[in-house]
Structures are given as C-alpha cells and as structure tokens.
mmCIF file of C-alpha atoms and ligand atoms in Angstrom:
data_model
loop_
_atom_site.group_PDB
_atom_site.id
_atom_site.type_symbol
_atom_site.label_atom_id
_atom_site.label_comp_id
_atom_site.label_asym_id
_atom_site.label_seq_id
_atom_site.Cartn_x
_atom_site.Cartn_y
_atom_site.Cartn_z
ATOM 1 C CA UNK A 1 0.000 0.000 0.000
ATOM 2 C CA UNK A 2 1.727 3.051 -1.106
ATOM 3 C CA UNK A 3 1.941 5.580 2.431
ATOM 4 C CA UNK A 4 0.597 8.370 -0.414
ATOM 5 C CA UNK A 5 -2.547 7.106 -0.071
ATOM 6 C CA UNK A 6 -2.600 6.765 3.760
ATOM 7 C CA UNK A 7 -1.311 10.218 3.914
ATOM 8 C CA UNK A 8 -4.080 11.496 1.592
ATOM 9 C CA UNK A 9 -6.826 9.901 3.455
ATOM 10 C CA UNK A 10 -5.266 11.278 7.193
ATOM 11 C CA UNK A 11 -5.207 14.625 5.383
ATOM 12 C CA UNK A 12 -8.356 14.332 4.458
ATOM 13 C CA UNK A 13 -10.112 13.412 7.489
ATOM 14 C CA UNK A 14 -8.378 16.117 9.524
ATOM 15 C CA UNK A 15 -9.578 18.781 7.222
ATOM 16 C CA UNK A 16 -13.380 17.299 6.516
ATOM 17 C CA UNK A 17 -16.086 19.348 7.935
ATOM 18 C CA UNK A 18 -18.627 15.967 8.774
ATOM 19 C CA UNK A 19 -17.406 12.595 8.013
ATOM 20 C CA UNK A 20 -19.604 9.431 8.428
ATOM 21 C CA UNK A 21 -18.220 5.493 7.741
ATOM 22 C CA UNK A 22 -20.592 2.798 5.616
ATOM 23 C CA UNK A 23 -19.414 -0.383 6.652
ATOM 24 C CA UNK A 24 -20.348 -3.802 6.158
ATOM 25 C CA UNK A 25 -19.431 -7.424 6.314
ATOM 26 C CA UNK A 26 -15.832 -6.921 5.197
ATOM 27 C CA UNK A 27 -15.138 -4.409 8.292
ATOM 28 C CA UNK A 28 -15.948 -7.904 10.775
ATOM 29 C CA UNK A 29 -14.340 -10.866 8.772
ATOM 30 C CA UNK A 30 -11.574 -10.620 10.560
ATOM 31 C CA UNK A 31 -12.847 -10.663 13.864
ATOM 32 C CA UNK A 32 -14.256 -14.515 12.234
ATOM 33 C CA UNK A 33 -17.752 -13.545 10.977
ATOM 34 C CA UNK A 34 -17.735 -14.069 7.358
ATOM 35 C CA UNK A 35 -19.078 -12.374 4.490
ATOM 36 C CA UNK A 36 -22.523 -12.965 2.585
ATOM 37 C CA UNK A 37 -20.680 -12.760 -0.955
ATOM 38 C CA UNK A 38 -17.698 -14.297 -2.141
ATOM 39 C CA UNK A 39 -15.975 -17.719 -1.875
ATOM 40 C CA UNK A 40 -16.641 -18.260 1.705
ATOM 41 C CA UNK A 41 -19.823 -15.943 1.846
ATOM 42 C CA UNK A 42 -22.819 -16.804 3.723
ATOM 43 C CA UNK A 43 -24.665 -16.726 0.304
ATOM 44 C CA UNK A 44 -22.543 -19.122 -1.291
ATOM 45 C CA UNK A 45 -23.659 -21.985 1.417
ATOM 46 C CA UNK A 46 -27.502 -20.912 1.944
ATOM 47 C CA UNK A 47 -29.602 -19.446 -0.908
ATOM 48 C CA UNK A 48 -30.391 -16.124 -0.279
ATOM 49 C CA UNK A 49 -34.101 -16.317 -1.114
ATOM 50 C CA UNK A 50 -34.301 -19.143 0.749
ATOM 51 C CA UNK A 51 -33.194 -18.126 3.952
ATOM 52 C CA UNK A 52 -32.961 -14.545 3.742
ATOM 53 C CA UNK A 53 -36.264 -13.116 2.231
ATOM 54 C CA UNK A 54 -39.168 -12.354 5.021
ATOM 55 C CA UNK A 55 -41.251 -14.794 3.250
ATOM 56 C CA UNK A 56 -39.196 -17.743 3.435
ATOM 57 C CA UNK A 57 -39.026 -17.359 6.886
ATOM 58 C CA UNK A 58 -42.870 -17.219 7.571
ATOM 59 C CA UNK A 59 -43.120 -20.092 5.217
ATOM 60 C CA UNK A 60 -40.821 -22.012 7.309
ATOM 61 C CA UNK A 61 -39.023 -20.538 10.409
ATOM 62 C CA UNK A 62 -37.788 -24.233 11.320
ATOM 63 C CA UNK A 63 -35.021 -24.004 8.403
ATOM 64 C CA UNK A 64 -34.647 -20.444 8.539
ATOM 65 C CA UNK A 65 -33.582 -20.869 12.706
ATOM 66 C CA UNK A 66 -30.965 -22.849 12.065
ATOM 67 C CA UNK A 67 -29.363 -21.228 10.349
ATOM 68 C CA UNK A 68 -29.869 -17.892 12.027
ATOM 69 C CA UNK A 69 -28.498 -20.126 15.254
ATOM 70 C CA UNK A 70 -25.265 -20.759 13.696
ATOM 71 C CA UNK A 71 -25.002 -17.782 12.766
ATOM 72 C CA UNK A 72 -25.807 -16.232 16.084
ATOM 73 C CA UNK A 73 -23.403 -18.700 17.861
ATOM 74 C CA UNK A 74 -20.443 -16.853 15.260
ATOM 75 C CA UNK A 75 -21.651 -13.441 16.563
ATOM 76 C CA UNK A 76 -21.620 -14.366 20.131
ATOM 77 C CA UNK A 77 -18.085 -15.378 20.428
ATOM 78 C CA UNK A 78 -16.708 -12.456 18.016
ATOM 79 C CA UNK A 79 -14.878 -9.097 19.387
ATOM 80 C CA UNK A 80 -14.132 -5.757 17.458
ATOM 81 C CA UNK A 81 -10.699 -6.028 15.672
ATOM 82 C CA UNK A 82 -8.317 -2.914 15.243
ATOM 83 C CA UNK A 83 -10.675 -1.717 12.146
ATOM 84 C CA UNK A 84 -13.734 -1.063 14.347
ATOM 85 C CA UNK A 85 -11.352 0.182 17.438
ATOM 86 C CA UNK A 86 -10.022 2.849 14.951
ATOM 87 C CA UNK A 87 -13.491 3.934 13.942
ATOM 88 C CA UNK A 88 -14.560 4.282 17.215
ATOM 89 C CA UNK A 89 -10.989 6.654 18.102
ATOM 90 C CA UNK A 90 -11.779 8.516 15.211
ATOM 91 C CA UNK A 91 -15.273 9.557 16.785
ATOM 92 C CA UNK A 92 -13.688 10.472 20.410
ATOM 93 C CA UNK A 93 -11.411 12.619 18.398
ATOM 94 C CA UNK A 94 -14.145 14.647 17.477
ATOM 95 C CA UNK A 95 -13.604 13.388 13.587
ATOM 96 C CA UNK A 96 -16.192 10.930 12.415
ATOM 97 C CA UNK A 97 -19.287 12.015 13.177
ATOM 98 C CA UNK A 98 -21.616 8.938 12.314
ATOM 99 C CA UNK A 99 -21.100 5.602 11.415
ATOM 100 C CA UNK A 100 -23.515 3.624 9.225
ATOM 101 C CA UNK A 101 -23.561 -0.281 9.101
ATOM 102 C CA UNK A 102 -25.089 -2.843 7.378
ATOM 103 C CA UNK A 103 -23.967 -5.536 10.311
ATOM 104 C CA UNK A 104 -25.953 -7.042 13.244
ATOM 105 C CA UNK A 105 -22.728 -7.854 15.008
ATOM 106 C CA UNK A 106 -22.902 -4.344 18.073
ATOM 107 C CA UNK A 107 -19.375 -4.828 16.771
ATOM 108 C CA UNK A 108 -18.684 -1.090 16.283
ATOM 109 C CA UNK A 109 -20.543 -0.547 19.707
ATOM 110 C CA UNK A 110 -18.045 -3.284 21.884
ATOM 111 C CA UNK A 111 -15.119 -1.159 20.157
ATOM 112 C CA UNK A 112 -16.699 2.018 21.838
ATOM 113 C CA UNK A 113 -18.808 4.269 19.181
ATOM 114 C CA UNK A 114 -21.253 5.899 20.281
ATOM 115 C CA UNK A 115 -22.861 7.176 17.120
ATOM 116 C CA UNK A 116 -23.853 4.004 15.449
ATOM 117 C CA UNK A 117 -26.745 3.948 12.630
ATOM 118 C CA UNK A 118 -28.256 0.097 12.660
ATOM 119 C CA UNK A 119 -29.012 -0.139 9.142
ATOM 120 C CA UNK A 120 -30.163 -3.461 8.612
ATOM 121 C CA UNK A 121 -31.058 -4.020 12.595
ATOM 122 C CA UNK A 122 -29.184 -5.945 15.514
ATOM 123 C CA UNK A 123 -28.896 -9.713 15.878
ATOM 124 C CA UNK A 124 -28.535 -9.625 19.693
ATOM 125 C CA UNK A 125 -32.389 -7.992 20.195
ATOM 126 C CA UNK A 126 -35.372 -10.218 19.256
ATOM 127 C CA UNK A 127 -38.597 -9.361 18.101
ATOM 128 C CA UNK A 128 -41.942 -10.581 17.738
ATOM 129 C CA UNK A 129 -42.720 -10.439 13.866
ATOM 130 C CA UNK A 130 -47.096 -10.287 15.013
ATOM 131 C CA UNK A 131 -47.080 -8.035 17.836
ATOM 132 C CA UNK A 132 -43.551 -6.249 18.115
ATOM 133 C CA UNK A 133 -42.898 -7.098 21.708
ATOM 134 C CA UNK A 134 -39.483 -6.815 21.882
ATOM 135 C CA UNK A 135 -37.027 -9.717 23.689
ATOM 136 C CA UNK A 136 -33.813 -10.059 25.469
ATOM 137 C CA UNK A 137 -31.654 -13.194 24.553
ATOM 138 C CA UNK A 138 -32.045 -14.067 27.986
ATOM 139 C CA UNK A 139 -36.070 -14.251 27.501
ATOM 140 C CA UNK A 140 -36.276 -16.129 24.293
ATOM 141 C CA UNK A 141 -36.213 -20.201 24.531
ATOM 142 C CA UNK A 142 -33.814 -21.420 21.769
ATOM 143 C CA UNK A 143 -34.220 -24.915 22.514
ATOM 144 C CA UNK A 144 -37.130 -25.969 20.110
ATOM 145 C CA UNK A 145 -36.733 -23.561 17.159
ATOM 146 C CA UNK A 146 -39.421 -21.526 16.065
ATOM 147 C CA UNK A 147 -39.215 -19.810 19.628
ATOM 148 C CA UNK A 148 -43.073 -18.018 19.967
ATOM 149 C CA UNK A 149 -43.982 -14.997 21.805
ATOM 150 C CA UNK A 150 -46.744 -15.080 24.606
ATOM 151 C CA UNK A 151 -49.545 -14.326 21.145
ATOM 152 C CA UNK A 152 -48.199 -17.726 19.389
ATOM 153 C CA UNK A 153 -46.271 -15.329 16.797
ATOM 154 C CA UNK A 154 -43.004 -15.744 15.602
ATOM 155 C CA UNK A 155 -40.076 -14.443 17.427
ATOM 156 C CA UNK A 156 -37.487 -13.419 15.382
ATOM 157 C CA UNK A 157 -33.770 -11.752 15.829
ATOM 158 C CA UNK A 158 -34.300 -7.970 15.611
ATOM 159 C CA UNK A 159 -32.578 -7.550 11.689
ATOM 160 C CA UNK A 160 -33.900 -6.979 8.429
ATOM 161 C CA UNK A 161 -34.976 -9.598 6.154
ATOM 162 C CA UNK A 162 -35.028 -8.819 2.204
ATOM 163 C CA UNK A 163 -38.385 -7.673 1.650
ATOM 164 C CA UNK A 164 -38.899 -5.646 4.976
ATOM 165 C CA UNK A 165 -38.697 -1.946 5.085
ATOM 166 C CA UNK A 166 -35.157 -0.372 6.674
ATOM 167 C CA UNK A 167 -35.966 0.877 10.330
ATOM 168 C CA UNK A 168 -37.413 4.889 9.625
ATOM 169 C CA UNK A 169 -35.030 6.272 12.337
ATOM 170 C CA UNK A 170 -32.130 4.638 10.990
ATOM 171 C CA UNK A 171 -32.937 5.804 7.178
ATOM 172 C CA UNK A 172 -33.284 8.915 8.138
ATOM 173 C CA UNK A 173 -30.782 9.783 9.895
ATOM 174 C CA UNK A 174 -28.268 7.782 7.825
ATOM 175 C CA UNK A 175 -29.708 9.860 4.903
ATOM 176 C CA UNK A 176 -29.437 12.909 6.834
ATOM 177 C CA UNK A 177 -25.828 12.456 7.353
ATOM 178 C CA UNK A 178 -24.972 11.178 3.597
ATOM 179 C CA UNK A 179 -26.629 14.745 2.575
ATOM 180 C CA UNK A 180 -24.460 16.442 4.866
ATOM 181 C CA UNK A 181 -21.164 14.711 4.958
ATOM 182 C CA UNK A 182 -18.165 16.102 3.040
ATOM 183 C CA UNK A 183 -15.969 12.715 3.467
ATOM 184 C CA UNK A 184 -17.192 9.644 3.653
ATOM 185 C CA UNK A 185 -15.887 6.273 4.361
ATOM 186 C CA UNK A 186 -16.577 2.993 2.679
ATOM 187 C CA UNK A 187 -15.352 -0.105 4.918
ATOM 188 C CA UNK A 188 -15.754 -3.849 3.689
ATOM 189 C CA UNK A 189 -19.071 -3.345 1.611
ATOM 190 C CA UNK A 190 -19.493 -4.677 -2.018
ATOM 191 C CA UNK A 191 -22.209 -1.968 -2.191
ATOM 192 C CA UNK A 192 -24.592 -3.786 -4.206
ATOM 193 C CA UNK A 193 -27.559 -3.906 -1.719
ATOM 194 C CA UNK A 194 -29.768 -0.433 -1.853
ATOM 195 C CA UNK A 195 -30.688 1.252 -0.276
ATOM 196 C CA UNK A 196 -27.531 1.428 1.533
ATOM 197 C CA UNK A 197 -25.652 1.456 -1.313
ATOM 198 C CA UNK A 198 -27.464 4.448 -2.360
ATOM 199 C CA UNK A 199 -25.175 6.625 0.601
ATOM 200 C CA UNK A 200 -21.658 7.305 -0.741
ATOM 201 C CA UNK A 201 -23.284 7.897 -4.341
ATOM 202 C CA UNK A 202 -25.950 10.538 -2.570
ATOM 203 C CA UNK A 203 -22.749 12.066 -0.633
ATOM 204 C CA UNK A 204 -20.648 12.385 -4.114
ATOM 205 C CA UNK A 205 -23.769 14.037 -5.393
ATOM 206 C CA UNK A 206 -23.728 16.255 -2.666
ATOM 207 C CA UNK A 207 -19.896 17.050 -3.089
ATOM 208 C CA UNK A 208 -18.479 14.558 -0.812
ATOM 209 C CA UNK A 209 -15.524 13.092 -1.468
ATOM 210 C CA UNK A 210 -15.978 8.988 -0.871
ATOM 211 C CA UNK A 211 -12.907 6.992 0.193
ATOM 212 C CA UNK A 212 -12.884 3.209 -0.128
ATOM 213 C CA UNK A 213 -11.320 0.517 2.442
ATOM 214 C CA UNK A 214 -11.952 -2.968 0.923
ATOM 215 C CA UNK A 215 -8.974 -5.560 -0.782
ATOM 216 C CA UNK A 216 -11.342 -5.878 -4.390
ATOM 217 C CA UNK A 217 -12.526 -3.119 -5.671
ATOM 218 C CA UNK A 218 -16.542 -2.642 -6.005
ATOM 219 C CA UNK A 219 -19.279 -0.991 -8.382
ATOM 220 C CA UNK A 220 -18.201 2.073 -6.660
ATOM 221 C CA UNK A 221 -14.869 1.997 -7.559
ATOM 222 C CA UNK A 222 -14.564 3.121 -10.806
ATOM 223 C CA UNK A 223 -17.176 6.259 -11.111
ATOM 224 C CA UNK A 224 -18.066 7.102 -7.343
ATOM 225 C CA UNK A 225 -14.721 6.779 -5.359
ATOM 226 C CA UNK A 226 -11.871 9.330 -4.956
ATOM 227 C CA UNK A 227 -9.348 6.828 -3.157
ATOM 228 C CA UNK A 228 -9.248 3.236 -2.707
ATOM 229 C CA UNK A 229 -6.925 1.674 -0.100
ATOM 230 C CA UNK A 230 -6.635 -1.711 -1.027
ATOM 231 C CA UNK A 231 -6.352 -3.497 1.823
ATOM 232 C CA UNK A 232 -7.941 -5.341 4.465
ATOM 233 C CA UNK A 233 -9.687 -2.931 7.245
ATOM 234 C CA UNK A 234 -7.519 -3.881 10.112
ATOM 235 C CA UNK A 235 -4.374 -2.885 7.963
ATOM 236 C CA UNK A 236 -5.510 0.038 6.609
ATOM 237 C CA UNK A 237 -7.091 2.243 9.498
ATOM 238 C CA UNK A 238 -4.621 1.965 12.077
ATOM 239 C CA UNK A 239 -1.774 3.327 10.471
ATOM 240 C CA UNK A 240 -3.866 6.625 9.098
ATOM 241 C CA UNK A 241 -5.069 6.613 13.230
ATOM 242 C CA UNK A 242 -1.296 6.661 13.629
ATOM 243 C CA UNK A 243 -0.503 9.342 10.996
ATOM 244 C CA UNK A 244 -3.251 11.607 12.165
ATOM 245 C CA UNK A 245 -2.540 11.651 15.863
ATOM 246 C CA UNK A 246 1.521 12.756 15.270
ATOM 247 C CA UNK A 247 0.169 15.623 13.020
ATOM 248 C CA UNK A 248 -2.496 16.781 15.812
HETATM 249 P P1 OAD B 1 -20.676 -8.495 1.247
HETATM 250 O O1 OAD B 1 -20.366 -9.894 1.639
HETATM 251 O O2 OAD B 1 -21.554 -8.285 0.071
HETATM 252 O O3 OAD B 1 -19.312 -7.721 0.938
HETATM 253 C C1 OAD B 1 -18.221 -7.768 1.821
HETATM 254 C C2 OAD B 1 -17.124 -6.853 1.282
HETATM 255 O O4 OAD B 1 -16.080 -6.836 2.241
HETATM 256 C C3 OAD B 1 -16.505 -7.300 -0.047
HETATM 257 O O5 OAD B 1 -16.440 -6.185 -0.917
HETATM 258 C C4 OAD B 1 -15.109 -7.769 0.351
HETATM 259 O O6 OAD B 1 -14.146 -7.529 -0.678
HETATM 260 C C5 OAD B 1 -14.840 -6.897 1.566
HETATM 261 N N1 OAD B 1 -13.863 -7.439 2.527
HETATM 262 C C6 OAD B 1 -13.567 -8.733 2.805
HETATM 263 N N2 OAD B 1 -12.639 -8.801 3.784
HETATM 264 C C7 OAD B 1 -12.353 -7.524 4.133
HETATM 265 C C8 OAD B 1 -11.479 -6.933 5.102
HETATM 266 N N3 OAD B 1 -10.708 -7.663 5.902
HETATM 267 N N4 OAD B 1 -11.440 -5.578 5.191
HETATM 268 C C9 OAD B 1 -12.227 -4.809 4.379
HETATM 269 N N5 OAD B 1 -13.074 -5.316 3.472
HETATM 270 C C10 OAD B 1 -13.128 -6.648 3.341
HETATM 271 O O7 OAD B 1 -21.237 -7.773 2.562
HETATM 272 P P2 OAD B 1 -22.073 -6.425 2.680
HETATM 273 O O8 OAD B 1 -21.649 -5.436 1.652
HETATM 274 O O9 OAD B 1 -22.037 -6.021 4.090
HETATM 275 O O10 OAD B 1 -28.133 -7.642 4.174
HETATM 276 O O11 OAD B 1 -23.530 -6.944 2.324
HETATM 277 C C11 OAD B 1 -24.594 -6.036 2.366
HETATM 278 C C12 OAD B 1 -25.838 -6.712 2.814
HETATM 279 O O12 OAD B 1 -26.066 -7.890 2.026
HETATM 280 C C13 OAD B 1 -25.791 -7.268 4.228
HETATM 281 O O13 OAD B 1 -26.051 -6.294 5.211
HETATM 282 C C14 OAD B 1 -26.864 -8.306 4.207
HETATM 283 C C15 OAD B 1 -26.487 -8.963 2.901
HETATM 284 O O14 OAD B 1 -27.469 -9.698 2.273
HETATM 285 C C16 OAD B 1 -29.251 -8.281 4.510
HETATM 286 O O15 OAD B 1 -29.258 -9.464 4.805
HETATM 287 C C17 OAD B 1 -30.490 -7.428 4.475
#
C-alpha cells in the first residue's frame, strides 16, 4: 500500500467538515464472521431467497432458525478487531461524526462508538414479527426452534430480512448524514444492496468526497470513489489513526 494514499486519506479526514463510515461485512471478517458474498460468503452456502427473504421465513421458520443459530453462535463469540477500534478513536477525536452499518454484530458498539446507525437491525435484540414485543436473549427459549412470543407469533432476531422496510429512524438519519457529509468512508461493503448502497453515491452528489477501504474493488470503484486503499480494514485504518494523531 503506497503511504501516499494513507497520507491522503489522514489529510483528508483532519480537514473534513462531517465525516460518516458505511461499513459492512468486510469491516468484521476478521474478527471470524464471514461475508454474505464471495468464496466463503454466507450466500454461497444458503440461498439467499431461501433463507434470507421475510417470506421464506414465515413459510418455514424451522429451516430459517438454524441457520440464524449458527449464525448467532459466530456473533456471540466475536470481538471488534483494530478496524472497528479505529473507527470508534476517530469519533472520540471529534472526527467521524456517524457511522452507518449494514452488520448485526454491536461490533462497532463493543469497540466504543457511540454514534452508530443500525441499518439493517441488531442480531442480539429479538422481536416478535405479530405483535412487536421486543425480547432479550435471555427471555427467548432457543431450545425448540421456532421460539413463539406469549400471542403464538413468531419471534425473530431484531434484523432486516429482504423484503422488509429499513428501520425509519435509521434511514433517516443515515440519509441525513450522507446529505451532509463532506468525506465519507466505505469499509468492507461490495455496495450492491440499496438502499444502503445508495449513501456514498448521494454524498458524491452532494460534493463529498468517498474513500474506499476494501482488498477488491466494487461498483463504486470506478465512477463514485476518490481513493481506494486496497487493503484489508484492520491494515488500513490503524496506520492513518497513527498518521493523524503525530500531526495533531
Ligand atoms: P458483502 O459480503 O456483500 O461484501 C463484503 C465486502 O467486504 C466485499 O467487498 C469484500 O471484498 C470486503 N472485505 C472482505 N474482507 C475484508 C477486510 N478484511 N477488510 C475490508 N473489506 C473486506 O457484505 P455487505 O456489503 O455487508 O443484508 O452486504 C450487504 C448486505 O447484504 C448485508 O447487510 C446483508 C447482505 O445480504 C441483509 O441481509 C439485508
């Protein structure tokens, strides 16, 4: 990776006005969740219609659970790496102002951020799908998947499925931000699912510059991106971290 382009970036996010971070899977694989596309994506071993589409799940939650169980049990055990630690540094030195993800991991949240936009929802909250009541893990029986709510509906982890609506608050303010951010970050997201792929190309329409953090590059690369460092997260953020706290 050529220090140019780690010197550009720390420049860059010293001098930005309102900076907000998309991440998504890529940010987490190395703390040993993996990816949905790819090789070793979760898409590659379970059909994403199948098992990720609100409808397959009300048409049968058995299947769908045991998956989401296997995944959970990957979630549970993970802990931020040095990508979401930076993130979080950056925000407590008063330079990101918002990050955006597409994960369910509370990853960026264990690493210390405080201004976190849940995109696509949180796998550690439950919900009912019927009546909304909301769960702990603590309150929801795992042993005989479907669990059920108290009104026989199905309990399901708090995260959206394709075909449900993005939570309003989240859109919002995500949308908000992309509107009003001058830098923004792109960590470990292919950026092919919209809306949220719809943020760094509203922000360049806005005059934002977008900087990418990913090894491949994506659909953004070629006509939406200013800067790719090609690289995985964990390499890449630390060392700008490090460059922008001897200039301070
Ligand atoms: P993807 O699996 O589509 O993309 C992961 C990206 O991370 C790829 O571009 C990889 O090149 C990159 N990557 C891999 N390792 C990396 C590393 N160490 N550092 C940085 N980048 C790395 O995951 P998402 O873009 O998050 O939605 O997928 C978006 C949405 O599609 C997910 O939120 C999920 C999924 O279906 C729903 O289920 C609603």
């Amino acid at each position: 990776m050529p220090q140019s382009k780690m010197n550009t970036l720390a420049e860059w996010l010293k001098t930005s006005r309102c900076v907000m971070a998309l991440t998504g899977a890529g940010i987490s694989a190395e703390s040993g969740i993996p990816t949905f596309r790819g090789v070793q994506g979760l898409w590659e071993k379970y059909d994403i219609m199948e098992f990720a589409h609100i409808d397959s799940f009300r048409a049968d939650p058995v299947k769908v659970w045991r998956m989401l169980l296997e995944l959970d049990q990957t979630i549970l055990k993970a802990r931020p790496n040095a990508a979401h630690k930076a993130l979080a540094e950056l925000e407590t030195l008063g330079i990101l102002g918002l990050v955006v993800t597409q994960n369910v991991d509370n990853l960026h949240q264990d690493a210390g951020s405080r201004h976190v936009v849940e995109f696509h929802g949180n796998a550690k909250r439950f919900r009912c799908l019927d009546c909304g009541t909301p769960y702990e893990r603590a309150q929801v029986n795992f042993s005989e998947p479907p669990p059920r709510c108290f009104c026989t509906g199905l309990i399901k982890p708090d995260v959206v499925f394709f075909g449900e609506a993005i939570p309003w608050a989240a859109h919002a303010r995500a949308f908000d931000m992309a509107r009003q951010a001058d830098l923004v970050l792109v960590v470990g997201t292919s950026a092919v699912v919209a809306p949220a792929s719809d943020l760094p190309i509203l922000a360049k329409h806005n005059g934002a510059r977008v900087v990418e953090i990913n090894p491949e590059a994506t659909v953004l690369t070629e006509d939406v991106t200013d800067l790719i460092l090609q690289g995985p997260a964990s390499q890449m953020l630390p060392p700008v971290l490090d460059l922008i706290r001897r200039r301070a």
